[in-house]
mmCIF file of C-alpha atoms in Angstrom:
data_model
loop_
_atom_site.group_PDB
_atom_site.id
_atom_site.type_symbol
_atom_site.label_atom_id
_atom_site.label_comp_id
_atom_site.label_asym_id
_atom_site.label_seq_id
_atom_site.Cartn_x
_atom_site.Cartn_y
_atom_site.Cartn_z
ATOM 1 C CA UNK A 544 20.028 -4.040 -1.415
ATOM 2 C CA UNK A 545 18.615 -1.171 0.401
ATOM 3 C CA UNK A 546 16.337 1.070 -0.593
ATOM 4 C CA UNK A 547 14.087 3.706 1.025
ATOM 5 C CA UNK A 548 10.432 3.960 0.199
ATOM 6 C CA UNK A 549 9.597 6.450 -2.493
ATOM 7 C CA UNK A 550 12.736 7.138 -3.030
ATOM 8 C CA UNK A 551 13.679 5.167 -6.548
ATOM 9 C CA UNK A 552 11.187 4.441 -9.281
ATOM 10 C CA UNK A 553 12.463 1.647 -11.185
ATOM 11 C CA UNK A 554 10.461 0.845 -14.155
ATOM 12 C CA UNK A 555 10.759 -3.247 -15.657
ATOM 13 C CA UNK A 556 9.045 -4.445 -19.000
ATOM 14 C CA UNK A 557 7.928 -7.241 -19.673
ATOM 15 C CA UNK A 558 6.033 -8.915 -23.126
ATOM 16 C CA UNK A 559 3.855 -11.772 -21.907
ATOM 17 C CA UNK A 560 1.993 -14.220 -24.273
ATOM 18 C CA UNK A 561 -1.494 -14.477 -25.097
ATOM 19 C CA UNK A 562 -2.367 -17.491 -26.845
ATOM 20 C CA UNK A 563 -5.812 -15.866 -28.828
ATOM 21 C CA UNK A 564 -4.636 -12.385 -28.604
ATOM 22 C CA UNK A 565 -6.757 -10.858 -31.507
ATOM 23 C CA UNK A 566 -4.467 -9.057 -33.476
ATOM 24 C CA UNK A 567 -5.470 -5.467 -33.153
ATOM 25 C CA UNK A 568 -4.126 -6.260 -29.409
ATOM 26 C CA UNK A 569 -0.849 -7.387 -30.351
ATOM 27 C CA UNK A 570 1.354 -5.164 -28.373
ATOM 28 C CA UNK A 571 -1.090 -3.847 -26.367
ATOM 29 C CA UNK A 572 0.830 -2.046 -23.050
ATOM 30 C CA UNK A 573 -0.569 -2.254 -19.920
ATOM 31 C CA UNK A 574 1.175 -0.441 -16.822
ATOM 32 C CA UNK A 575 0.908 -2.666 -13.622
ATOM 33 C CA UNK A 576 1.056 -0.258 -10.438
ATOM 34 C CA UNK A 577 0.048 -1.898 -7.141
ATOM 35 C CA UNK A 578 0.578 -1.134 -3.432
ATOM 36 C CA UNK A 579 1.550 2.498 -3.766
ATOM 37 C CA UNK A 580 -0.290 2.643 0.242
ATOM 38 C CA UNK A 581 -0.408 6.504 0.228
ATOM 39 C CA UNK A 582 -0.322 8.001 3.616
ATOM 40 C CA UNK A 583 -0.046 11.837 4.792
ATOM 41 C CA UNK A 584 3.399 10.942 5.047
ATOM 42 C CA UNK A 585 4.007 9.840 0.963
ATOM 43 C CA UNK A 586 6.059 12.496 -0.131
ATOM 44 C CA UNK A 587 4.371 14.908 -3.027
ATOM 45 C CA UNK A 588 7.518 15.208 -5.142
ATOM 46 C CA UNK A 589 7.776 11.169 -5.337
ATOM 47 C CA UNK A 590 3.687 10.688 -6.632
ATOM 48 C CA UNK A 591 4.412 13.523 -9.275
ATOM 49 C CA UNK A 592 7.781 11.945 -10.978
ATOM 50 C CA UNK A 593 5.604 8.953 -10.848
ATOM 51 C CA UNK A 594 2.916 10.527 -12.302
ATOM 52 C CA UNK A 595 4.937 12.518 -14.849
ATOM 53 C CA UNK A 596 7.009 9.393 -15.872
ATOM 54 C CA UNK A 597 4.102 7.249 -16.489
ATOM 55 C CA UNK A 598 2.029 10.397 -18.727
ATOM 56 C CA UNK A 599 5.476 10.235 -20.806
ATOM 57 C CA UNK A 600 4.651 6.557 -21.843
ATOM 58 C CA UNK A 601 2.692 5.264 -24.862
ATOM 59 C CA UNK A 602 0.839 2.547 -23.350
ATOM 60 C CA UNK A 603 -2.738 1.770 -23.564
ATOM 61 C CA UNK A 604 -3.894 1.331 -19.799
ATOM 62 C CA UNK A 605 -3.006 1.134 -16.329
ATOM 63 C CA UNK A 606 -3.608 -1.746 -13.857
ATOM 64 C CA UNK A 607 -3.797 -0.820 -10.648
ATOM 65 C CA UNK A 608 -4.271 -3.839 -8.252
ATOM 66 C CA UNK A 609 -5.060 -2.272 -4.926
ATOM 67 C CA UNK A 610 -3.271 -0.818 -1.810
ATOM 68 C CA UNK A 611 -3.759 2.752 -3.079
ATOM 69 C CA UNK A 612 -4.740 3.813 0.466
ATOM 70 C CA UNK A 613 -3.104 3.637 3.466
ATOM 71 C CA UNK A 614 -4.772 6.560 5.385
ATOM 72 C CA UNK A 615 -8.033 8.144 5.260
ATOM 73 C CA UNK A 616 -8.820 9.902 2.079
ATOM 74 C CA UNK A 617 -9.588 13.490 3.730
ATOM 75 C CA UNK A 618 -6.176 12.934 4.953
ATOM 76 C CA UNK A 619 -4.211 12.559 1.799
ATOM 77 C CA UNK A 620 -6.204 15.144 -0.645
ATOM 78 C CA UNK A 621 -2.901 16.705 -1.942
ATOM 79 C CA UNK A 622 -1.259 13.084 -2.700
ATOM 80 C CA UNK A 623 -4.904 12.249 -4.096
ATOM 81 C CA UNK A 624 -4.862 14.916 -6.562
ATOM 82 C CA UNK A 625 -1.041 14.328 -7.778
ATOM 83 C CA UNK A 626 -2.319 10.883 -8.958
ATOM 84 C CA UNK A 627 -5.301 12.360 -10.471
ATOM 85 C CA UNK A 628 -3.501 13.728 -13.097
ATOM 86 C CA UNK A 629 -2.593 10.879 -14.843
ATOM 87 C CA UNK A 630 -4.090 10.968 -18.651
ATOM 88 C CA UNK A 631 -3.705 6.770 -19.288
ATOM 89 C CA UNK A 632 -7.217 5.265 -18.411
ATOM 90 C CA UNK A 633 -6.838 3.351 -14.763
ATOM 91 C CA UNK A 634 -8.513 -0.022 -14.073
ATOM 92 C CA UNK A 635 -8.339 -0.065 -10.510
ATOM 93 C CA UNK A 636 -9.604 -3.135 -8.129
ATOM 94 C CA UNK A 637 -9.410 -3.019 -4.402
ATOM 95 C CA UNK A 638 -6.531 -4.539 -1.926
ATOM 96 C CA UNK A 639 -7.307 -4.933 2.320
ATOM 97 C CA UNK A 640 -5.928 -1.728 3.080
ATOM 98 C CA UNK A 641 -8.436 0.240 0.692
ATOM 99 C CA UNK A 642 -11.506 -1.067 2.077
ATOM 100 C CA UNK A 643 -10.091 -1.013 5.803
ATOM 101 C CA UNK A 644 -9.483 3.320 5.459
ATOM 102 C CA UNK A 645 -12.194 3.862 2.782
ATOM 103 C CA UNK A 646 -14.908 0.522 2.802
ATOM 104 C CA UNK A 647 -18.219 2.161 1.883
ATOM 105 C CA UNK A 648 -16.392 5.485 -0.210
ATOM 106 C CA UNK A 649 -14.192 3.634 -1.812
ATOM 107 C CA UNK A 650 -15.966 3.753 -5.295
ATOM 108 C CA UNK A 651 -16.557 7.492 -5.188
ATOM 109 C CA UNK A 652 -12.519 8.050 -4.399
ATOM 110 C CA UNK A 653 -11.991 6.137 -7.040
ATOM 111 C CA UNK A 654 -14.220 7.558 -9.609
ATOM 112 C CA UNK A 655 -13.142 10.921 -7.764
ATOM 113 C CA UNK A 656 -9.430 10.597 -9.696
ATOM 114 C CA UNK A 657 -10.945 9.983 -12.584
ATOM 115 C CA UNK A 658 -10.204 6.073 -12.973
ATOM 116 C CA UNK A 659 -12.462 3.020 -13.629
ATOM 117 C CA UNK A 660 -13.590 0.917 -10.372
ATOM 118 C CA UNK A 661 -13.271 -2.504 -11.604
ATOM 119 C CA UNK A 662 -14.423 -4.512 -7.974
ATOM 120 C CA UNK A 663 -16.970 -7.278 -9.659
ATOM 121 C CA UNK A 664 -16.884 -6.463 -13.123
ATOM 122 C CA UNK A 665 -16.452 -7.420 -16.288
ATOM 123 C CA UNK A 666 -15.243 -4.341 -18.841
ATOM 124 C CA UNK A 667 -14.761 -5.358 -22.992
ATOM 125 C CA UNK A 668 -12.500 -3.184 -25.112
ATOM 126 C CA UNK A 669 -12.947 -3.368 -28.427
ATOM 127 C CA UNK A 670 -10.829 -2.411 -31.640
ATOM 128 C CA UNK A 671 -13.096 -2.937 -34.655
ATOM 129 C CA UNK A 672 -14.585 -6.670 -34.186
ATOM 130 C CA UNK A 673 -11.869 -7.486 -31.965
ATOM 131 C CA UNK A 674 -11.868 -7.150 -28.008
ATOM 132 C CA UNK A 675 -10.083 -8.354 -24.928
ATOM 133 C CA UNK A 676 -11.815 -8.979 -21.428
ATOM 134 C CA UNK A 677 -10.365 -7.052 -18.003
ATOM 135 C CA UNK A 678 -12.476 -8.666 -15.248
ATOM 136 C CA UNK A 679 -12.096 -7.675 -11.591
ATOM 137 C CA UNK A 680 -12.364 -8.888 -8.411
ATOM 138 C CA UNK A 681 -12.624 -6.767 -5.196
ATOM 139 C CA UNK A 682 -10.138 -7.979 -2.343
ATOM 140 C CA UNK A 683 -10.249 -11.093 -0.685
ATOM 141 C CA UNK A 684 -11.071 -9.841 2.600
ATOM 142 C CA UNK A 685 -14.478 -8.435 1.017
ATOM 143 C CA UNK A 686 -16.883 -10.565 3.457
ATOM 144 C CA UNK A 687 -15.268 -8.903 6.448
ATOM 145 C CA UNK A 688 -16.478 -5.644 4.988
ATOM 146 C CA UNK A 689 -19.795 -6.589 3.968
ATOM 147 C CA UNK A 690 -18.888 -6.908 0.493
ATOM 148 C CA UNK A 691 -20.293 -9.986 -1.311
ATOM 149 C CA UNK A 692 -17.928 -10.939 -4.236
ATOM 150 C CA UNK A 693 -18.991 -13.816 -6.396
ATOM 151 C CA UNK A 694 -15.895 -15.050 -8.453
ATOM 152 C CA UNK A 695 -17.709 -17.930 -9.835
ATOM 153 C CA UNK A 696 -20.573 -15.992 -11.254
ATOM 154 C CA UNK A 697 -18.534 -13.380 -12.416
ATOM 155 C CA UNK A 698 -16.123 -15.806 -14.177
ATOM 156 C CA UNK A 699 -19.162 -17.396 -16.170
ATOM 157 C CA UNK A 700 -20.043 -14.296 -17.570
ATOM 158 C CA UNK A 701 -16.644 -14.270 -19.457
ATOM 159 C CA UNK A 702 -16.647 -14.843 -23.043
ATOM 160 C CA UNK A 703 -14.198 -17.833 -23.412
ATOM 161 C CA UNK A 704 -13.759 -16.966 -27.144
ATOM 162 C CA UNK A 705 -12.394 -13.622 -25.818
ATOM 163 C CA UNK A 706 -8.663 -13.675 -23.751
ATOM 164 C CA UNK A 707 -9.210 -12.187 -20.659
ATOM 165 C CA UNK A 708 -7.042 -10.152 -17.725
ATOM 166 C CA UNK A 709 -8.116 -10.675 -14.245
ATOM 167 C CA UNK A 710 -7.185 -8.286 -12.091
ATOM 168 C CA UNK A 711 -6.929 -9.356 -8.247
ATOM 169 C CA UNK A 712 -5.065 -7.625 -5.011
ATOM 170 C CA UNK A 713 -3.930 -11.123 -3.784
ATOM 171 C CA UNK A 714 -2.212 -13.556 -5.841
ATOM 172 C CA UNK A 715 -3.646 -16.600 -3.628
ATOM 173 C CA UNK A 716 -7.351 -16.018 -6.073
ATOM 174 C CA UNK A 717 -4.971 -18.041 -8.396
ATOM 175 C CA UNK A 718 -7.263 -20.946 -7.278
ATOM 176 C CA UNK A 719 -10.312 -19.435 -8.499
ATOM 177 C CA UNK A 720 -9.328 -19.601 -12.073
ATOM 178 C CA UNK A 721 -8.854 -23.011 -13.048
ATOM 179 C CA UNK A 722 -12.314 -23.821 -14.316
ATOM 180 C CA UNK A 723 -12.661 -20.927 -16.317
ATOM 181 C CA UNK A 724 -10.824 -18.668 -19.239
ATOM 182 C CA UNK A 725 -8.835 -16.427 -17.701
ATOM 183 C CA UNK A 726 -5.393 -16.187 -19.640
ATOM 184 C CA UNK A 727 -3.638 -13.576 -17.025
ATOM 185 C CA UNK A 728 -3.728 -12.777 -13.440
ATOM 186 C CA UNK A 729 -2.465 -9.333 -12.339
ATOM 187 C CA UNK A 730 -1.542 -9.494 -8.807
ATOM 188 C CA UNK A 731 0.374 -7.373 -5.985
ATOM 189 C CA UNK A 732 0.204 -7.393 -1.961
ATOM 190 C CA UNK A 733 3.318 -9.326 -1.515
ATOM 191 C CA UNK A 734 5.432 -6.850 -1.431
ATOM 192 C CA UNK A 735 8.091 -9.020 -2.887
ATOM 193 C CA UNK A 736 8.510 -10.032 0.740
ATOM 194 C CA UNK A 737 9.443 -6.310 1.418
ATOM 195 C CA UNK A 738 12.227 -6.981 4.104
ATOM 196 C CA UNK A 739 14.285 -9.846 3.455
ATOM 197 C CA UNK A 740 13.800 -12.904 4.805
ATOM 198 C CA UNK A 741 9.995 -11.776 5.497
ATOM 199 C CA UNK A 742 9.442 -13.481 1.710
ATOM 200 C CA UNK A 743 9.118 -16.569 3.322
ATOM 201 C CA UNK A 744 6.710 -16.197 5.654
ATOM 202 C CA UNK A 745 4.566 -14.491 3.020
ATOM 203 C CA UNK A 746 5.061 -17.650 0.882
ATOM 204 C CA UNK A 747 2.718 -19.425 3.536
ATOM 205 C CA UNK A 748 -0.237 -17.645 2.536
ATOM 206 C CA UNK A 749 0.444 -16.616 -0.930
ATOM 207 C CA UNK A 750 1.414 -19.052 -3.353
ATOM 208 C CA UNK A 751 3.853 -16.796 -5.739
ATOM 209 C CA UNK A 752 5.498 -13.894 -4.200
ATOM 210 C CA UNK A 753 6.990 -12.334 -7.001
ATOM 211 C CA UNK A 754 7.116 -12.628 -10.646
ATOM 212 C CA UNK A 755 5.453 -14.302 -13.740
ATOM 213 C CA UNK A 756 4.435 -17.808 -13.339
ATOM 214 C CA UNK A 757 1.913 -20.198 -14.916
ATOM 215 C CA UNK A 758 -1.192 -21.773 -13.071
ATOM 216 C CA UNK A 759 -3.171 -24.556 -15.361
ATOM 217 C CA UNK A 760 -3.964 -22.741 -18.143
ATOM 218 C CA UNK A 761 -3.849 -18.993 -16.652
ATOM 219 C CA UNK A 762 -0.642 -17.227 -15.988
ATOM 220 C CA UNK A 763 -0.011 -14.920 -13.432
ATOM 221 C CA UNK A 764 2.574 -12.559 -12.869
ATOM 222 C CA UNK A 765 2.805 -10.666 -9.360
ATOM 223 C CA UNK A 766 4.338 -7.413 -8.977
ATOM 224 C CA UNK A 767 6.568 -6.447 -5.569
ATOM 225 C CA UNK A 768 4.768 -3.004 -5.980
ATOM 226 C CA UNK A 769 5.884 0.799 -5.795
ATOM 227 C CA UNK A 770 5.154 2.076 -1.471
ATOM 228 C CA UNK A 771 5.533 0.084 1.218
ATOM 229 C CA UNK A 772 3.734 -0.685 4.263
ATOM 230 C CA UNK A 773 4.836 -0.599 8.646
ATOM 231 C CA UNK A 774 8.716 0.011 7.639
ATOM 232 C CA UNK A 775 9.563 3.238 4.914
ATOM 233 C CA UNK A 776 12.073 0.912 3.327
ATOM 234 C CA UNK A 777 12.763 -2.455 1.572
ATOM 235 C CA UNK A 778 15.509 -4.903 1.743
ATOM 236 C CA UNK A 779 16.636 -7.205 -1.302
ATOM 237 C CA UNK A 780 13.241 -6.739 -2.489
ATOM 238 C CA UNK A 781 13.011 -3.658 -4.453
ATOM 239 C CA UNK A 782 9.853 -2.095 -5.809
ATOM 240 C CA UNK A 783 9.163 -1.669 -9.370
ATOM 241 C CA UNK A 784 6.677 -0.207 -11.864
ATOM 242 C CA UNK A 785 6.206 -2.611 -14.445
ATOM 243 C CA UNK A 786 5.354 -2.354 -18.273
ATOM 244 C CA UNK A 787 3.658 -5.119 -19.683
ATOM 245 C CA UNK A 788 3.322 -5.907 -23.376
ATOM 246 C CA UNK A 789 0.665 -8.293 -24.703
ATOM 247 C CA UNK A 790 1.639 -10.496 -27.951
ATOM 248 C CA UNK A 791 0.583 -13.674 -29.557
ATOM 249 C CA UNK A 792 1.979 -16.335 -27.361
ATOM 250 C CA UNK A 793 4.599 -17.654 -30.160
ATOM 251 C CA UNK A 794 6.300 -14.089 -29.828
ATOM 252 C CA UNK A 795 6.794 -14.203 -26.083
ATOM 253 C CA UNK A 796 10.107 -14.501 -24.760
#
């Protein structure tokens, strides 16, 4: 299957089980949007359907797991502001290509469109006396831009009576969870593989390429993304906005 970048937006739900899920979360949606890589070439008309579809939804937050830029930011104002117009609150962590074309700016940008910069932090939501955990980690590559990310003493601050969402560009900081509670993983930069059979070579540096999966005690589910990045198109691996719905995990399909 062929499909040109930008040119379909194919939305996919999913309801995903949460063993503790308090139940004030049950149901909880969360919107997982990753590797959009906006460039001055993204066309306008494509970021405001997405934009306008999205608003339309009743859902409770957006995850957006890095790749957002794939130019410099003075270069794609007018894309910038299309996505700033999205009312759902954003949880947004960083992916390579955000801190190679922004590094140093990348928090103002962020908090420039109006959504929450989630690189090394722990945020709790609360309903009543109930709350969930999003925790974030900025890219892997982070050391190469003189970011220090500690996953290990950000992990410990985690309440492990709480369930917890851990959002992370790269799938492969899978192995970072295993001593600690973290009950999802929100991943893209796979591309699903993008370009078929390029899947496989991705599969030798990412362990899951696509999809929800479980690690230990800490599922994961990776998303093949919305742009694409050094070819406009895709091949058998098409992109996808996904809707995911939290529930208790006997109600899980």
């Amino acid at each position: 299957m062929f499909e040109k970048a930008y040119t379909r937006l194919n939305f996919k739900r999913l309801r995903v089980g949460i063993t503790n899920l308090p139940s004030s979360f049950e149901n909880f949606t969360i919107v997982h949007l990753s590797d959009l890589h906006v460039n001055a070439k993204t066309p306008l008309p494509a970021l405001e359907e997405l934009v306008d579809k999205i608003n339309e939804l009743e859902i409770d937050m957006i995850a957006l797991t890095g790749d957002l830029f794939d130019a410099n930011p003075a270069r794609i104002r007018a894309q910038l502001e299309r996505l700033s117009h999205i009312k759902h609150p954003v949880y947004f962590v960083s992916g390579n290509h955000d801190l190679l074309f922004t590094c140093k700016e990348l928090a103002r940008e962020i908090e420039m469109l109006g959504f929450i910069f989630l690189d090394n932090r722990i945020i709790t939501l609360k309903r009543g006396d109930e709350a969930l955990q999003l925790v974030g980690l900025s890219d892997a590559f982070s050391r190469y831009f003189g970011i220090k990310r500690d996953p290990k003493k950000l992990f410990s601050e985690l309440d492990a009576k709480i369930p917890s969402i851990l959002l992370a560009h790269q799938p492969k900081d899978i192995r970072l969870t295993h001593a600690f509670p973290i009950d999802l993983q929100l991943s893209g930069h796979t591309h699903g593989g993008q370009i078929y059979p390029f899947g496989y070579i991705v599969r030798l540096f990412q362990p899951y390429l696509h999809g929800l999966h479980v690690k230990d005690k800490t599922q994961i589910f990776v998303t093949t993304g919305y742009g694409s990045w050094g070819f406009d198109f895709r091949f058998k691996a098409p992109s996808e906005v996904v809707i995911l719905r939290l529930v208790k995990a006997e109600h899980a399909d």
